[in-house]
Coordinates of N, CA, C and O in Angstrom, one line a residue:
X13 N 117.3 130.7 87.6 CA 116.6 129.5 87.4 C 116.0 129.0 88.7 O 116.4 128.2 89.5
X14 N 115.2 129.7 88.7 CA 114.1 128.7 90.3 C 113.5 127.4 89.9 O 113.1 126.8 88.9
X15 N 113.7 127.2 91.5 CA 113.7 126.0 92.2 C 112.5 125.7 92.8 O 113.0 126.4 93.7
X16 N 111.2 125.3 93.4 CA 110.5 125.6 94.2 C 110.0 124.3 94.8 O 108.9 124.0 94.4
X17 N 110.4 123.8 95.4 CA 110.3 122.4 96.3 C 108.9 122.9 97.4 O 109.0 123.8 98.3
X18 N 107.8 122.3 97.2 CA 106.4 122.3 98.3 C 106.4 120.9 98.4 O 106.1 120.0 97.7
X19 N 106.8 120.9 99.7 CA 106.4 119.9 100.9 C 105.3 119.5 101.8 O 105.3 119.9 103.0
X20 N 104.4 118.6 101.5 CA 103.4 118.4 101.8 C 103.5 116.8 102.3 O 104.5 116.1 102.1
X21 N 102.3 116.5 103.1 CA 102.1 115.3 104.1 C 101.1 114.0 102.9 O 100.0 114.0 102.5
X22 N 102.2 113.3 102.8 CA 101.4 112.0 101.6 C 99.9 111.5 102.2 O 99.8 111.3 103.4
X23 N 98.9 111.4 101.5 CA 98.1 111.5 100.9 C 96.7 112.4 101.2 O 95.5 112.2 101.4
X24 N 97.6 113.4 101.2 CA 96.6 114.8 101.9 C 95.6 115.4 101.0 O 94.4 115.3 101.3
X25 N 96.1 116.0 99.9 CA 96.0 116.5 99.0 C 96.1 115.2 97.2 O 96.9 114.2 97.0
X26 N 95.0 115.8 96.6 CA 94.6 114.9 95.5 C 95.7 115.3 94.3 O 96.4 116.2 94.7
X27 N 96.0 114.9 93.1 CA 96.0 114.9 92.0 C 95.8 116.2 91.5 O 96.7 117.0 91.3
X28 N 94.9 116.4 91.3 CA 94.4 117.6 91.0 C 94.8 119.0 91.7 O 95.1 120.0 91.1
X29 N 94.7 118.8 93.0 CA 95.0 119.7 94.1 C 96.6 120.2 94.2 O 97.1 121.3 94.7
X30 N 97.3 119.1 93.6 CA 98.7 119.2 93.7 C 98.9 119.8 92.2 O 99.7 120.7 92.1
X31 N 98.4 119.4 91.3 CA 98.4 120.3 89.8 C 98.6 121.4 89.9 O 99.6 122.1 89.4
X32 N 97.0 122.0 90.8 CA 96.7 123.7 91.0 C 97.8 124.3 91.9 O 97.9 125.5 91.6
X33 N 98.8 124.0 92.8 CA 99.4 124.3 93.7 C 100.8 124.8 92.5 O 101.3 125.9 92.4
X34 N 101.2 123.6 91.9 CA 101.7 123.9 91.1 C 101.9 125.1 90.0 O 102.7 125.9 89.6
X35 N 100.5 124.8 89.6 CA 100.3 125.8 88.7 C 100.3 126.8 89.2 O 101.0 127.6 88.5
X36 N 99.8 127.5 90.2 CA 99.7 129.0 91.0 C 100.8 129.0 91.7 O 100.7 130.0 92.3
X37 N 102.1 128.3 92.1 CA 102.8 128.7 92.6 C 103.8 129.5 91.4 O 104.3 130.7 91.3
X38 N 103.9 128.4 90.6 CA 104.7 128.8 88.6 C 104.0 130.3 88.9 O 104.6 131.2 89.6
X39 N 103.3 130.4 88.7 CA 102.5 131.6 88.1 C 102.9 133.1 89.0 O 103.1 134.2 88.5
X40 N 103.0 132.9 90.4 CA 102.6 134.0 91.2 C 104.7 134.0 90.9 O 104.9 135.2 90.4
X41 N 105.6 133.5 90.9 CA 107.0 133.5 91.0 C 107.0 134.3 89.4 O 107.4 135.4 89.1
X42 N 106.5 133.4 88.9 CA 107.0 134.2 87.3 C 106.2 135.9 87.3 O 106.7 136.9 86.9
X43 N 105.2 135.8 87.8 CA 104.8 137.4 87.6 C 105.5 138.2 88.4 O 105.0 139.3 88.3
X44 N 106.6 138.1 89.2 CA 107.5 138.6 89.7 C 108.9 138.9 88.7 O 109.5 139.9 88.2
X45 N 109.0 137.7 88.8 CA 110.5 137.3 88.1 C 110.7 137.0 86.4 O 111.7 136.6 85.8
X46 N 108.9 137.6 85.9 CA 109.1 138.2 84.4 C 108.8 137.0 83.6 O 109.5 136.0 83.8
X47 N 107.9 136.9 82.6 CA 107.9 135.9 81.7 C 109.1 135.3 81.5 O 109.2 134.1 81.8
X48 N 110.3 136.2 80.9 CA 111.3 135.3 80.4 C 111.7 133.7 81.0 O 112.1 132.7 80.4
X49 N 111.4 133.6 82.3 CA 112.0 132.6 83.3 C 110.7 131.3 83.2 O 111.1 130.2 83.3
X50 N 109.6 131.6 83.1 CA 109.1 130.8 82.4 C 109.7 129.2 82.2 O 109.4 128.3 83.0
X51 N 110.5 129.1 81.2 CA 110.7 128.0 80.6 C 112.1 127.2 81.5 O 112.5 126.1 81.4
X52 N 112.6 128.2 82.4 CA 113.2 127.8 83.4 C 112.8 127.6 84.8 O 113.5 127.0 85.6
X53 N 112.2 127.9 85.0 CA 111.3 127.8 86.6 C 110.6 126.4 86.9 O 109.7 125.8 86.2
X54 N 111.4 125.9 88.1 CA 110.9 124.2 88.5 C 109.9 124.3 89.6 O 109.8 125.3 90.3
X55 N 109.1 123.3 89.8 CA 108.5 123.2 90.7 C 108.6 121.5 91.2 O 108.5 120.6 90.3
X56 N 108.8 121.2 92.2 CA 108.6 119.8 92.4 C 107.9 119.7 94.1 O 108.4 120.4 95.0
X57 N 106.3 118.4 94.3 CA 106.0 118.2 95.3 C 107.1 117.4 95.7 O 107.7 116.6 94.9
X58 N 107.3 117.6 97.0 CA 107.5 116.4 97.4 C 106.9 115.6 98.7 O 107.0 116.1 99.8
X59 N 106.3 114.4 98.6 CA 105.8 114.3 99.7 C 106.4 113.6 100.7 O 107.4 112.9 100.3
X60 N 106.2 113.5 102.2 CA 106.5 112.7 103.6 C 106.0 112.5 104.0 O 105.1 113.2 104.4
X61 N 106.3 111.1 104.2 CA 105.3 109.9 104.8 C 104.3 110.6 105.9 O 104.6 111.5 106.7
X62 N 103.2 110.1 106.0 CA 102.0 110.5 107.1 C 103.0 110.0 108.4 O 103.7 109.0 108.6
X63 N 102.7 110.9 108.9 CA 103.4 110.6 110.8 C 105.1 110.7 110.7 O 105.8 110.4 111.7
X64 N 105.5 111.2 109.6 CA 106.9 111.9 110.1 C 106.9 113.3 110.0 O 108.1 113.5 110.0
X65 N 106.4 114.4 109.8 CA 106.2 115.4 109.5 C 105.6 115.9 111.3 O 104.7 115.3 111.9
X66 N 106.1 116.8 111.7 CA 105.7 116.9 113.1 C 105.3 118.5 113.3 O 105.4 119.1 112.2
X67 N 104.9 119.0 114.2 CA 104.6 120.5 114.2 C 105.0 120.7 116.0 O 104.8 119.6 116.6
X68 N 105.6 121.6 116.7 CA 105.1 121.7 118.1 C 105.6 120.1 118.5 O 104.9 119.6 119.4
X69 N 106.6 119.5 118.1 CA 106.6 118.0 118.8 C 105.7 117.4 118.6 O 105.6 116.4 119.3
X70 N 104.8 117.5 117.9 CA 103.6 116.2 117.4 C 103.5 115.9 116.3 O 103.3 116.8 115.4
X71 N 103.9 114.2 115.9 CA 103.5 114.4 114.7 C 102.4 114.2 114.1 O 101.6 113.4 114.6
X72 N 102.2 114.7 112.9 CA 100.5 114.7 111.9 C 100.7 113.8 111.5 O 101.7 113.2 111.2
X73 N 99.2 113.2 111.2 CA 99.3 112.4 110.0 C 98.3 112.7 109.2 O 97.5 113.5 109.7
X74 N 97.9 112.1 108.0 CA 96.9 112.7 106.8 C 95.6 113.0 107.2 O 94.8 113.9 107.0
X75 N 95.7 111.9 107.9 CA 94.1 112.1 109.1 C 94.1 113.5 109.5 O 93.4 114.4 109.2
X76 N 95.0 113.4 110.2 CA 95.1 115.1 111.4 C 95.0 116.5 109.8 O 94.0 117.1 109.3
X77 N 96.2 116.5 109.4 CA 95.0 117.8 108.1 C 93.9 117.1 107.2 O 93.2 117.7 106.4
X78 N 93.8 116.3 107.2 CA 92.8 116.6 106.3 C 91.0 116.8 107.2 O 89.9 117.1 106.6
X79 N 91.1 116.6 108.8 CA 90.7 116.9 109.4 C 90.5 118.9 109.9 O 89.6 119.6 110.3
X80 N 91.8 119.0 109.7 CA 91.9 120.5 109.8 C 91.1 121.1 108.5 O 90.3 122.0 108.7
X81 N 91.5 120.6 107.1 CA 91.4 120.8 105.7 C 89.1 121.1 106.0 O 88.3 122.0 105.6
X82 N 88.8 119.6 106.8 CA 87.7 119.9 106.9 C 86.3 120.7 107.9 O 85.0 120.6 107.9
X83 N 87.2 121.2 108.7 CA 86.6 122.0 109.4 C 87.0 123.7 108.8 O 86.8 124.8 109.4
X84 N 87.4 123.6 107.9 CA 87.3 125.2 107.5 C 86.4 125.6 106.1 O 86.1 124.6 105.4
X85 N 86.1 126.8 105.8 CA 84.8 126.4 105.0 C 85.3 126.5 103.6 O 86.5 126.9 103.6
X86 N 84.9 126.2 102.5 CA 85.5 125.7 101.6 C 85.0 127.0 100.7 O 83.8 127.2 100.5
X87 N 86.1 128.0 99.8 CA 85.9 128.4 98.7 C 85.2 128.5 97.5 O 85.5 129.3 96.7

C-alpha cells in the first residue's frame, strides 16, 4: 500500500499543476508496482508555508521558484 507524500512551497504551483503531479506520480509508481495496487496507492501534496522551506541555509519563498520556474524554458 504506497504512500507518496510531495512536498512543495505554498503557492508555487496551481491547481492544475498539482493534479498533473499527482496523476504522473500514481502512474509512473503503479507501472512499476503493477496495476493491481492501483486502488491502493495514495498520494497526498502537502504544502509549507513560503519562507519556511530553506535550501543551503536560505530560505525560499514562492517568489524565489516561481522565479526559478520562470527563467527556464517551458515544454
Amino acid at each position: 500500500m504506497p504512500f507518496i507524500d510531495i512536498k512543495v512551497i505554498a503557492g508555487v504551483f496551481t491547481p492544475e499543476e498539482k493534479q498533473k503531479m499527482v496523476e504522473d506520480v500514481s502512474e509512473a509508481l503503479i507501472a512499476i508496482e503493477g496495476e493491481a495496487l492501483r486502488p491502493v496507492t495514495h498520494v497526498v501534496i502537502t504544502e509549507t508555508p513560503s519562507g519556511e522551506w530553506a535550501v543551503g541555509g536560505k530560505a525560499l519563498t514562492a517568489e524565489d521558484v516561481q522565479a526559478k520556474r520562470a527563467d527556464q524554458p517551458k515544454r
